[in-house]
XYZ file of C-alpha atoms in Angstrom:
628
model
C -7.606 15.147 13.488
C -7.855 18.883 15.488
C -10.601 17.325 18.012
C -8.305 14.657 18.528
C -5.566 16.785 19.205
C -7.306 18.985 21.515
C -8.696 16.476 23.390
C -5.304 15.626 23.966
C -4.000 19.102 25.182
C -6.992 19.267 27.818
C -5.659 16.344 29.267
C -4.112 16.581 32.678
C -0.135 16.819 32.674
C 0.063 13.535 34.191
C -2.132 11.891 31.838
C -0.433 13.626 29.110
C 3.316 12.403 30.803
C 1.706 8.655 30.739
C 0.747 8.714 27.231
C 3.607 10.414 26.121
C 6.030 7.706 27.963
C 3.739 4.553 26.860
C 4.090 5.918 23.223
C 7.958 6.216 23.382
C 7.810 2.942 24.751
C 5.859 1.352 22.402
C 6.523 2.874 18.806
C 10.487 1.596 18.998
C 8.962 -1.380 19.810
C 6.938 -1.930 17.311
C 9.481 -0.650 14.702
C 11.943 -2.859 16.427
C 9.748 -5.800 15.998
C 8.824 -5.116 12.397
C 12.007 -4.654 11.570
C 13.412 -8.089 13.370
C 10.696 -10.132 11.639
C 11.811 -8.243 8.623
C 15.231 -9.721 9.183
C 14.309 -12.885 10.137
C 12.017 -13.620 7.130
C 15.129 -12.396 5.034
C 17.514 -14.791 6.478
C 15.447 -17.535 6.368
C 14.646 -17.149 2.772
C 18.409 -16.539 1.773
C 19.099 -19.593 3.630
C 16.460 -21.538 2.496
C 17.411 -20.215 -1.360
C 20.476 -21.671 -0.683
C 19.723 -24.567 0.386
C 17.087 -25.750 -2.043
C 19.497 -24.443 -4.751
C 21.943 -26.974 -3.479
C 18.889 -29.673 -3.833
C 18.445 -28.708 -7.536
C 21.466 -28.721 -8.365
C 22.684 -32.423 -6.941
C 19.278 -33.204 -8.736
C 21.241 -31.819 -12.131
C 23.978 -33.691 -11.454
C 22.678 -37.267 -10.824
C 20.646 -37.125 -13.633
C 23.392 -35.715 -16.286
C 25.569 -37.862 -15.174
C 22.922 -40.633 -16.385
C 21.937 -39.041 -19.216
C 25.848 -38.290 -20.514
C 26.637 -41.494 -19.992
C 23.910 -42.751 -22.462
C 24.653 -39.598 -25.129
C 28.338 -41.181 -25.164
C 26.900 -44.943 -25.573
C 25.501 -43.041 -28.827
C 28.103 -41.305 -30.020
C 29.762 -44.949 -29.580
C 26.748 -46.825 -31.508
C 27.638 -44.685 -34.188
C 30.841 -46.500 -35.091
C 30.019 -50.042 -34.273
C 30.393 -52.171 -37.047
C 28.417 -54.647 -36.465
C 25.281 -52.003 -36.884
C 26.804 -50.513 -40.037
C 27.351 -53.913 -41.591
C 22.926 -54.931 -40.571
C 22.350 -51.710 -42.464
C 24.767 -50.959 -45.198
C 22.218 -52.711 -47.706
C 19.514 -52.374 -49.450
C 16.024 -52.407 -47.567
C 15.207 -55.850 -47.113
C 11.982 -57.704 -48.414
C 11.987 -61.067 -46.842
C 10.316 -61.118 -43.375
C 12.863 -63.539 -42.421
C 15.611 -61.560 -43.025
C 13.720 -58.824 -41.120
C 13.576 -60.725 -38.087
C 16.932 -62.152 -38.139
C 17.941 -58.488 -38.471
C 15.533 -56.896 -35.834
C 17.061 -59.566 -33.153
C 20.662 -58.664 -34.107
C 19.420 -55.175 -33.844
C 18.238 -55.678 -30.402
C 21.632 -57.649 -29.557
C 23.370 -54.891 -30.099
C 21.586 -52.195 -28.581
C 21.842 -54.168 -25.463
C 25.033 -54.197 -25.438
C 25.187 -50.467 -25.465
C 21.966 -49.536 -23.405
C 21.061 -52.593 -21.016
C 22.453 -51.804 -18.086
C 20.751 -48.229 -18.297
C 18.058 -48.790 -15.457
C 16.760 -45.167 -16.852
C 15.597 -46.424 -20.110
C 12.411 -47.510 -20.832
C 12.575 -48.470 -24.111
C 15.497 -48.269 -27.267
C 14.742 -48.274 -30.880
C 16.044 -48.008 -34.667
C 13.272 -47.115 -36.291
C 13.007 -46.873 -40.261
C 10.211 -46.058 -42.911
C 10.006 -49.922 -42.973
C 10.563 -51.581 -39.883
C 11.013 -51.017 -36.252
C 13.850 -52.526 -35.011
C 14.764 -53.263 -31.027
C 11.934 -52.419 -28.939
C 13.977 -53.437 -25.815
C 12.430 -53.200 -22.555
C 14.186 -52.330 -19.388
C 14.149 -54.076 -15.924
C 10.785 -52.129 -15.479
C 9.649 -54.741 -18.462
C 7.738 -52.342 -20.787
C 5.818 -54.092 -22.946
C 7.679 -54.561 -26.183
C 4.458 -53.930 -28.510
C 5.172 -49.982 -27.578
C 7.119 -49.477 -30.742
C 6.526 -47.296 -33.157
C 4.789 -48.297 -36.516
C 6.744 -47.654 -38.912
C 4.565 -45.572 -42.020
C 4.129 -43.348 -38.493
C 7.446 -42.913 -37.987
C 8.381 -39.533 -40.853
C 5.140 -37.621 -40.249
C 6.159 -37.274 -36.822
C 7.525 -34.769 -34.855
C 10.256 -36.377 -33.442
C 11.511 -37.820 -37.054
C 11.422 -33.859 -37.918
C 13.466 -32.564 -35.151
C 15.862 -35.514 -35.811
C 16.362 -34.581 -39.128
C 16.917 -30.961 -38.548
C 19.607 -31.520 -36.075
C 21.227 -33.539 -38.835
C 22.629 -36.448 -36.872
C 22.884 -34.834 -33.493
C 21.349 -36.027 -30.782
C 18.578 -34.121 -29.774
C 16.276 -34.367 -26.572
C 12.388 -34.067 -26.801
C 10.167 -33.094 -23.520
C 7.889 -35.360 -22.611
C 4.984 -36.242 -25.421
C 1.866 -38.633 -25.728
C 3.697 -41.416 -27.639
C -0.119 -42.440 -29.417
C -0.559 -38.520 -30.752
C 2.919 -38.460 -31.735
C 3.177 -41.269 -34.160
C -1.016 -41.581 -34.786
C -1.561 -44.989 -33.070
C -4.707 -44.034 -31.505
C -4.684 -48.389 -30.328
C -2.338 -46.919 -27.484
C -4.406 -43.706 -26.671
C -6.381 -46.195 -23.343
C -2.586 -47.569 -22.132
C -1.434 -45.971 -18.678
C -0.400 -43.008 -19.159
C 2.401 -43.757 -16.887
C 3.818 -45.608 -19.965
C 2.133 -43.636 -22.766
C 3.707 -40.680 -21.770
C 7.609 -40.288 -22.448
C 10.351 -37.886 -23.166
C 13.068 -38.743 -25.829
C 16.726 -38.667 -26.835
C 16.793 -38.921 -30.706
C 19.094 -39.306 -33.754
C 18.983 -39.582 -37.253
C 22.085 -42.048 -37.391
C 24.528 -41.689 -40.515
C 27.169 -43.908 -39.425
C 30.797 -44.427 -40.488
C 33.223 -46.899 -39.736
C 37.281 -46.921 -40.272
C 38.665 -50.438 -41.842
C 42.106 -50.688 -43.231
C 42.571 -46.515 -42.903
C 39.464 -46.125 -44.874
C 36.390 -44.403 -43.574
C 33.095 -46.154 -44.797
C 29.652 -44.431 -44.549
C 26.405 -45.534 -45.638
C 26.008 -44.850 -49.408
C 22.246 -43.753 -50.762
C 21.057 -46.814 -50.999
C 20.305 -47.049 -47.107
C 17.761 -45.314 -45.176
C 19.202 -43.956 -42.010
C 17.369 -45.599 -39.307
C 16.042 -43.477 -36.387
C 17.747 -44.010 -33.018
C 14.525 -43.402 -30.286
C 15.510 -44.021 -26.708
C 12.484 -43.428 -24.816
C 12.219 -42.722 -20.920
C 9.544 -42.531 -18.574
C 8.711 -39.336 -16.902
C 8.996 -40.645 -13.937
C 12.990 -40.962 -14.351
C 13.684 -37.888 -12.832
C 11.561 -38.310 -9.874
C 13.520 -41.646 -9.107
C 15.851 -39.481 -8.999
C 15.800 -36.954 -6.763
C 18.048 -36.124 -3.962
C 16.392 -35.896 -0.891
C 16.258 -32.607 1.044
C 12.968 -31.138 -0.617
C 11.005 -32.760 1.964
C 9.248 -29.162 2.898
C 5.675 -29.881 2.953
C 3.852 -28.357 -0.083
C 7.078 -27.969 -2.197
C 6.898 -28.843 -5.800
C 9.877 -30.412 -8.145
C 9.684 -31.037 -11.549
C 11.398 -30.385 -15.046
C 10.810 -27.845 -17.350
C 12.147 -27.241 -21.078
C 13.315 -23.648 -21.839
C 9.938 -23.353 -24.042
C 8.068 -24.247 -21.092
C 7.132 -27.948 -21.892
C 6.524 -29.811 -18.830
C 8.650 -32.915 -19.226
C 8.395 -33.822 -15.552
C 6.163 -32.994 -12.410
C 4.390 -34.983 -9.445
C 0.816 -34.024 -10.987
C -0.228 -36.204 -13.791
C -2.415 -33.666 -15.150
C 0.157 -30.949 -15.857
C 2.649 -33.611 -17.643
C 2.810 -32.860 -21.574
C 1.825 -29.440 -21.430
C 3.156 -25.873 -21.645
C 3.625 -23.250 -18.648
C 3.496 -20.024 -19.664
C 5.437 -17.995 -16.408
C 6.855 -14.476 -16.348
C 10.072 -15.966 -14.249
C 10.247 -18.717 -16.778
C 12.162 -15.983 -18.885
C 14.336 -14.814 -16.533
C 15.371 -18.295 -15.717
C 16.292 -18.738 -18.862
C 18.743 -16.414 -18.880
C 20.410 -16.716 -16.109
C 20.523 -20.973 -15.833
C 20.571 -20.918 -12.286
C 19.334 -19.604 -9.237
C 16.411 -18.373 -6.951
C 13.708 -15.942 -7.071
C 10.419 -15.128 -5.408
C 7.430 -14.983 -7.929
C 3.587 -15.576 -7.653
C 2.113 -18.550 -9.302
C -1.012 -18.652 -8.781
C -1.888 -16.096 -7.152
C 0.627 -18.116 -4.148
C 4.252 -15.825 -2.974
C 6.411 -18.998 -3.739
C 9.939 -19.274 -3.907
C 10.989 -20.817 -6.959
C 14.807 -22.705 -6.986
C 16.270 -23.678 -10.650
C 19.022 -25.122 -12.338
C 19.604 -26.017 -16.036
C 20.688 -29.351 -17.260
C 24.244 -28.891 -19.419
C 22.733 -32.238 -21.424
C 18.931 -31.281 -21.894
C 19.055 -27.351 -21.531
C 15.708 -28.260 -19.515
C 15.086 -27.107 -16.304
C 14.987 -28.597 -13.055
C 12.717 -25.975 -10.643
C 11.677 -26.825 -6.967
C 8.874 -24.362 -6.038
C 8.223 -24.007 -2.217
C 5.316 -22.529 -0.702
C 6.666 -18.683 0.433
C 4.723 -19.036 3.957
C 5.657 -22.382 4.512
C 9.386 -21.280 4.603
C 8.492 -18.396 7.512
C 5.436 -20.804 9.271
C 7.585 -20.246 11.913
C 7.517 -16.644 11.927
C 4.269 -15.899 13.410
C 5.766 -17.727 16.480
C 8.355 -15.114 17.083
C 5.628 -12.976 15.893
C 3.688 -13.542 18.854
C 6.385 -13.681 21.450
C 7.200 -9.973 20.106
C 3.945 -9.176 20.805
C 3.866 -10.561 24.450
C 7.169 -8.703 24.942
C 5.174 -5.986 24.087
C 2.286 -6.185 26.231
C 4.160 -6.821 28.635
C 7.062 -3.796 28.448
C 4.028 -1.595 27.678
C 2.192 -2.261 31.238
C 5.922 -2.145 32.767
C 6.350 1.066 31.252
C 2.581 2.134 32.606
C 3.652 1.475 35.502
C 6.674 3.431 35.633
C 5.338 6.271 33.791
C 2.387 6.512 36.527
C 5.053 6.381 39.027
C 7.724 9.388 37.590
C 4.375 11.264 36.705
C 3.870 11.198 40.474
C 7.608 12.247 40.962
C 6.932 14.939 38.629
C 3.558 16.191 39.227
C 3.353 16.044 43.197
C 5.530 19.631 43.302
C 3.147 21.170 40.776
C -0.168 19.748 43.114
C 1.863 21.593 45.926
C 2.069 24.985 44.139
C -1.688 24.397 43.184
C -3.327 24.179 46.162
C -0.181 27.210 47.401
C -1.823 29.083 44.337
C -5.302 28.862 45.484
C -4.697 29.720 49.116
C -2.734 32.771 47.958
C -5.649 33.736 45.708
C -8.291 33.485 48.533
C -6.033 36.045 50.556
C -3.747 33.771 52.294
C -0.476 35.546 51.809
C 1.441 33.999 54.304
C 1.428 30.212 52.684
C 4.793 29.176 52.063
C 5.975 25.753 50.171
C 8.744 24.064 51.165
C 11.348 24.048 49.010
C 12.541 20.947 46.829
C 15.853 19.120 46.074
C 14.707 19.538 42.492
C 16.934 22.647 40.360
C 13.685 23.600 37.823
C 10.783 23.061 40.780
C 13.359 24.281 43.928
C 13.703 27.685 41.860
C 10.171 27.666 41.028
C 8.977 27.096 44.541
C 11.668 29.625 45.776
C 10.343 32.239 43.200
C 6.780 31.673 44.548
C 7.702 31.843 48.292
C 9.168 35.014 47.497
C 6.258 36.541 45.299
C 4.152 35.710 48.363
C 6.766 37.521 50.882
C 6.788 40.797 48.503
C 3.220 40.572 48.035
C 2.751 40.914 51.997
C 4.827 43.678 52.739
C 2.800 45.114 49.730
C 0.159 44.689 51.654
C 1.338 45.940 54.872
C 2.624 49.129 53.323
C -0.415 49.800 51.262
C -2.406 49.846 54.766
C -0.163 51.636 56.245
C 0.274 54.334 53.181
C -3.721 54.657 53.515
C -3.493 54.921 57.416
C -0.951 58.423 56.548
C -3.589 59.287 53.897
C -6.728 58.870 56.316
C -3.985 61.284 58.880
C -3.250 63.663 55.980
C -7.281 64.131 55.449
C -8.157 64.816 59.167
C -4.927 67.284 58.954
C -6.325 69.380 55.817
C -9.865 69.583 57.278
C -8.288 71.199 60.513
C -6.109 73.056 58.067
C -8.840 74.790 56.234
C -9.659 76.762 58.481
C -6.782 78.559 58.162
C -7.383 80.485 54.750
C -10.391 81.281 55.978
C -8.671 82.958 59.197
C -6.087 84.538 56.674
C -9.120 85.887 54.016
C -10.795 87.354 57.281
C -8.146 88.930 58.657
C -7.170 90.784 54.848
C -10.216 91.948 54.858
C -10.279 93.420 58.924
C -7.329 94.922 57.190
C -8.639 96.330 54.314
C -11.390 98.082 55.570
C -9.106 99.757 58.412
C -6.997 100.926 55.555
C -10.419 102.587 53.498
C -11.953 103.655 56.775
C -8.435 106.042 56.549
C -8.387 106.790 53.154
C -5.445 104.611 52.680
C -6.441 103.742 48.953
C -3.201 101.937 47.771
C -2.476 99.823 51.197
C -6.652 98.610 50.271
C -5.431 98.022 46.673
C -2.335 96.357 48.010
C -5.086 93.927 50.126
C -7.063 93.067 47.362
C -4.162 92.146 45.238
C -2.740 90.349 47.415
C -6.338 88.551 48.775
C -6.717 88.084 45.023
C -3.507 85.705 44.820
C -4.510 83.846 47.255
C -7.679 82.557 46.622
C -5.818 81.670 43.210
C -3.655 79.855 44.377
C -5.362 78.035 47.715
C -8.331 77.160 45.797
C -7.052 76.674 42.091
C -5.049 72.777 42.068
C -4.802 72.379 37.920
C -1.799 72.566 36.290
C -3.221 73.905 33.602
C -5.489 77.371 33.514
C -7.181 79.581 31.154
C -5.034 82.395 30.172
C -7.671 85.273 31.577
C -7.726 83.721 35.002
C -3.841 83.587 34.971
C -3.203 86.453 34.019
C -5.636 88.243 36.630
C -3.433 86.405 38.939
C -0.297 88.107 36.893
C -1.501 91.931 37.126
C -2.403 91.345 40.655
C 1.347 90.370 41.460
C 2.354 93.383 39.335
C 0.144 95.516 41.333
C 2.248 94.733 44.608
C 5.240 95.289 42.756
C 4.705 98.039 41.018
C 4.010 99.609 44.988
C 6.747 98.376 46.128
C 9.481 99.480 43.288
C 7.110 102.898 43.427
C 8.537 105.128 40.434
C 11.463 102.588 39.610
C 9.396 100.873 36.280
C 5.866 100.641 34.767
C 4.306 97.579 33.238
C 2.688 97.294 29.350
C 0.766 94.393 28.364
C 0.289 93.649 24.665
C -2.060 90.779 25.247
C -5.035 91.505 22.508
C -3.838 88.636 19.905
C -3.937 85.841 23.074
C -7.772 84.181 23.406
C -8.485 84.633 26.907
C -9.663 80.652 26.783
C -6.867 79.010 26.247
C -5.180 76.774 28.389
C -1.773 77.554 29.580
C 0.256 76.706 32.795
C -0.677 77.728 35.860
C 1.777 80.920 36.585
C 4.135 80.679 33.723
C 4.707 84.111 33.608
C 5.435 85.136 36.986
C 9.092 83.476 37.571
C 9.376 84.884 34.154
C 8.388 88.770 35.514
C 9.546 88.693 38.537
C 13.710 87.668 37.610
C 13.379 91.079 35.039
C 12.043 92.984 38.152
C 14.330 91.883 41.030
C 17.815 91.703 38.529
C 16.896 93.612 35.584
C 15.998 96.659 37.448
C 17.991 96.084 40.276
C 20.452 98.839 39.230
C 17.510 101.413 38.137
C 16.042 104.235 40.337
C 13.184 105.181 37.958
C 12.387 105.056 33.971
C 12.107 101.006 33.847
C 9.554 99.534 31.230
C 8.307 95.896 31.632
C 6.636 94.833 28.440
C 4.918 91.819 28.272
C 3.221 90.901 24.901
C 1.829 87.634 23.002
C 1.616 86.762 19.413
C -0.836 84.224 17.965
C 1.385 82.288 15.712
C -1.371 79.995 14.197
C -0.707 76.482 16.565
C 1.194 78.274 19.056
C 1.413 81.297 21.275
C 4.560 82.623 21.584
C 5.037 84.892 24.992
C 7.599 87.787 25.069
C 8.386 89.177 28.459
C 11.197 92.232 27.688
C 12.698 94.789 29.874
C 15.078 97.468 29.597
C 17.238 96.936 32.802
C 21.070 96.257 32.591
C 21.018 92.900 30.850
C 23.526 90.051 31.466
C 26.333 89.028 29.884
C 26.751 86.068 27.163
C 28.282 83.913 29.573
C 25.688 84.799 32.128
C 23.276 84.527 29.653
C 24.461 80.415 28.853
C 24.310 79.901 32.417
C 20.729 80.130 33.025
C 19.976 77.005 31.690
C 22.501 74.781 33.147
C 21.383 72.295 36.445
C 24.196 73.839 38.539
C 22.740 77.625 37.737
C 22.134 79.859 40.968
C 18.311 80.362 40.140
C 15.638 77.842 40.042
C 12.487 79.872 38.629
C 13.230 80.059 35.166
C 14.851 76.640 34.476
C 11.691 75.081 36.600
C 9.008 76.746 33.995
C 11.491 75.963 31.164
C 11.697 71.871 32.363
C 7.408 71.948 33.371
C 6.976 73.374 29.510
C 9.079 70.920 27.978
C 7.325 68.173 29.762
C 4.004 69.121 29.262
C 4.500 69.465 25.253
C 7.938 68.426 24.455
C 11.069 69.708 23.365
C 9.963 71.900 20.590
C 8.236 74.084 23.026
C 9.708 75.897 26.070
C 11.783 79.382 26.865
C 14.631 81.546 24.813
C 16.674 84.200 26.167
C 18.195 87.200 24.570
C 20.009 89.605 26.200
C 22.876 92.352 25.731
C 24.804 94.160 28.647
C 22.907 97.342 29.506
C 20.641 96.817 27.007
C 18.636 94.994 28.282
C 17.034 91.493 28.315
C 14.013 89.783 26.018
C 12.763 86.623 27.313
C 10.433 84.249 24.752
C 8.196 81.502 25.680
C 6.485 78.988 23.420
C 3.490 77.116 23.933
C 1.040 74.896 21.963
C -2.249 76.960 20.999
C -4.937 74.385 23.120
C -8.345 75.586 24.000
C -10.140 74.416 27.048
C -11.423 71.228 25.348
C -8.349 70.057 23.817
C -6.264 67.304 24.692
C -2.745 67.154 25.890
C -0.145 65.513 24.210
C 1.186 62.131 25.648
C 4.112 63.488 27.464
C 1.986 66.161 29.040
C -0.661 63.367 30.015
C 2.069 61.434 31.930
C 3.221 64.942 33.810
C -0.331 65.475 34.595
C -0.874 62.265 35.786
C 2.070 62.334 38.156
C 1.103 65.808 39.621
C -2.678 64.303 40.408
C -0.703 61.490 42.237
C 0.867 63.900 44.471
């Protein structure tokens, strides 16, 4: 996934803009289209539910209405009295009076059951003779009766009696393995196959205000009215005609009573949704049968309790689906290479300002300073372009005044090498004077000369900042010399120098601002008997400098002033400030003084030794004075 990603972030920017565009173009669309066929698929299964629920259900109806009618045409055999008079007897021995009795039988169940186009067949059967037998318009052949030693080993004859005299309804069955008469097991199984209503009848009649019922003597007869499965396929509504869809009847125990394939007639389906259909009577769901998505319609008979289920092929209720399917997908293609082409185009829009500053780049880079780009309408690429322009403006005065800086520098050079003669002129002429002054025993104008040649070659030749003590303070006694000559008698000077290493590194002429402000105002009231002590203490990682004389000292407020930026004198604040920025503000000068007694001047510095390193601040001053 990382390669992938940084293949993608080495693209160019208007590769990157492209992609980026096609992408936002085409992921709504594809959730948009997943999301429509979603929708669609959902609608047309609700309204599909719907409508084969309606199917099923005017299925229900036709065929309860039959089937009430003929429960009622029961309920009404029950009390005719021409049936309860037949049987209200002892079981008859005669065949005669069997026969005369079986056609009365059959009399009368025509008149109740005849013009039932549903029935296929209507007997009273007993332990001793099967009475009726009457065939329908579809003329079922009247030797389909059931034999009557069959008749109370069956299952029928047991349900029948455990409903005790209701009228019960068994799914469909194999008429020759429910009673045993294997001589019907090669009949069509178009006839051999039926589903029954059933009663054990116990009839009662009302004559003269008195209710009669069959006493012990009589065998309650069985009342079998048989139907062909194929009664409730007659019967079916039309508006199932979706190719593949399946309708057929189900009991609540799963018995098939009715279905379009032979094969599955008779037996049991054993179905997850079968359960939940159960329970709720009526409805739709979407299951798998089969392995098949199939949406399964059902309705429950209020006579039966059975089922009626139409089961519709789940893709043949969205074939039309992958239609719109495809036209989404065309739509698709074809926003997709509309929004190529408008991607390439803004890309252009975008990226032609940043080719510009490119190619502006790469002419500035080759030393084309001058290239300017002109400016856009655009606020993010105008000030961008603007910015550049400008860079390239500042960079060429840059330039300019860089050549020109180095023009004055070349100048200054050819300057100082005509200038250098001039020390040399100066040391010459010192020393002219100096041996004029021996060659007449003028000893102290010679020491005077050497004193002062001394401090010159110091300072001409020496351009550090920072010195060795030993060679500053040379430089130190040689100013004291001259002054000490020229203040003749007025003060003498007394070093106390032994604890200070001669190595270290101090700054260049710390000492002589320092010295000379105790000379010029501390002794500026004195004729003679002046000290100047100057001494240094080795305080373990710092020298601390003490330059004390006994002149007439200054006042406190004097004394406050010496420091402040609008103070009269500059030499003692400057050494204090170059101390403080060399080493920082722990280090620098203190000054104690009283009136006429006196002042004591103390300077602290950072022990370093020739090798050691200054600290940052100091590095920065340094850095700034080599500038200069």
């Amino acid at each position: 996934m990382m390669p992938f990603f940084r293949r993608v972030a080495r693209l160019k920017f208007r590769t990157k803009l492209i992609v980026y565009y096609v992408l936002l173009i085409t992921l709504p669309m594809i959730l948009i289209s997943y999301a429509y066929y979603r929708t669609s698929s959902d609608i047309i299964l609700k309204n599909a539910s719907d409508s084969m629920r309606e199917v099923v259900k005017k299925n229900n109806q036709y065929n309860d209405i039959v089937l009430n009618r003929i429960k009622d045409q029961s309920l009404s055999l029950l009390a005719d009295p021409d049936l309860f008079r037949l049987f209200d007897r002892p079981r008859p021995t005669d065949l005669l009076e069997l026969l005369r009795m079986d056609r009365e039988v059959s009399e009368i169940l025509n008149k109740y059951y005849a013009s039932e186009p549903g029935i296929g067949s209507v007997q009273l059967v007993t332990s001793y003779y099967s009475f009726g037998g009457m065939a329908s318009s579809t003329s079922r052949p009247t030797f389909v009766s059931v034999r009557p030693e069959k008749l109370h080993a069956s299952g029928v004859y047991q349900q029948a009696a455990r409903a005790d005299g209701r009228l019960i309804w068994v799914p469909t069955y194999d008429f020759a393995k429910q009673f045993d008469q294997q001589e019907l097991a090669d009949m069509d199984p178009g006839y051999r196959y039926v589903f029954s209503a059933a009663q054990l009848l116990k009839s009662s009649i009302v004559q003269n205000g008195v209710v009669h019922s069959w006493g012990e003597r009589t065998e309650n007869p069985l009342l079998l009215i048989n139907f062909n499965e194929s009664f409730f396929r007659s019967s079916q509504v039309s508006g199932s005609a979706i190719e593949g869809a399946t309708m057929y009847v189900v009991s609540e125990r799963g018995d098939i009573v009715a279905h379009p394939d032979g094969g599955k007639i008779a037996r049991t389906e054993a179905a997850d949704w079968l359960k939940a259909a159960v329970r709720t009577g009526t409805g739709t769901m979407v299951s798998r049968v089969n392995g098949e998505k199939v949406l399964i319609c059902y309705d429950t008979s209020e006579i039966t309790g059975w089922l009626s289920v139409l089961v519709v092929p789940y893709g043949r209720l969205i074939s039309d689906l992958p239609l719109i399917h495809t036209y989404s997908l065309y739509i698709a293609a074809v926003l997709i290479g509309v929004s190529v082409a408008v991607a390439y185009m803004i890309s252009g829009r975008l990226t032609k300002p940043i080719k510009k500053l490119l190619v502006a780049i790469q002419l500035t880079g080759s030393g084309v300073f001058s290239t300017k780009i002109p400016e856009q309408d655009d606020v993010e690429f105008g000030i961008l372009i603007r910015k550049f322009n400008q860079m390239n403006e500042k960079i060429s005065d840059l330039i300019d005044e860089n050549y020109k800086t180095q023009l004055r520098e070349k100048e200054a050079e050819i300057m100082a090498l005509n200038l250098q003669l001039n020390p040399h002129f100066l040391y010459n002429t010192l020393n002219v004077i100096n041996w004029m002054a021996l060659e007449r025993n003028e000893t102290a104008i010679s020491q005077m000369l050497v004193s002062l040649s001394t401090m010159l070659q110091y300072t001409v030749k020496n351009k550090q900042e920072l010195v060795s003590f030993g060679d500053d303070l040379i430089w130190l006694k040689s100013y004291l010399h001259i002054m000490e000559m020229r203040y003749f008698g007025v003060f003498e000077t007394r070093y106390e120098l032994d604890e200070i290493p001669l190595d270290c590194r101090v700054p260049k002429m710390f000492l002589q601002p320092v010295v000379e402000n105790a000379i010029i105002h501390g002794f500026s009231s004195v004729s003679n008997g002046g000290l100047l002590r100057i001494a240094g203490r080795d305080a373990g990682d710092r020298l601390e400098f003490i330059v004390e004389d006994n002149g007439r000292g200054m006042e406190a407020e004097a004394l406050e002033s010496l420091w402040r930026p609008e103070a009269a004198g500059v030499g003692l604040k400057n050494v204090n400030n170059r101390i403080k920025l060399l080493y920082g503000e722990s280090y620098g000068m203190q000054a104690f003084s009283i009136p006429g007694g006196g002042t004591r001047m103390k300077i602290t510095l950072p022990k370093q030794s020739g090798m050691e390193r200054l600290p940052e601040p100091g590095k920065e001053v340094m850095r700034r004075l080599g500038e200069r």
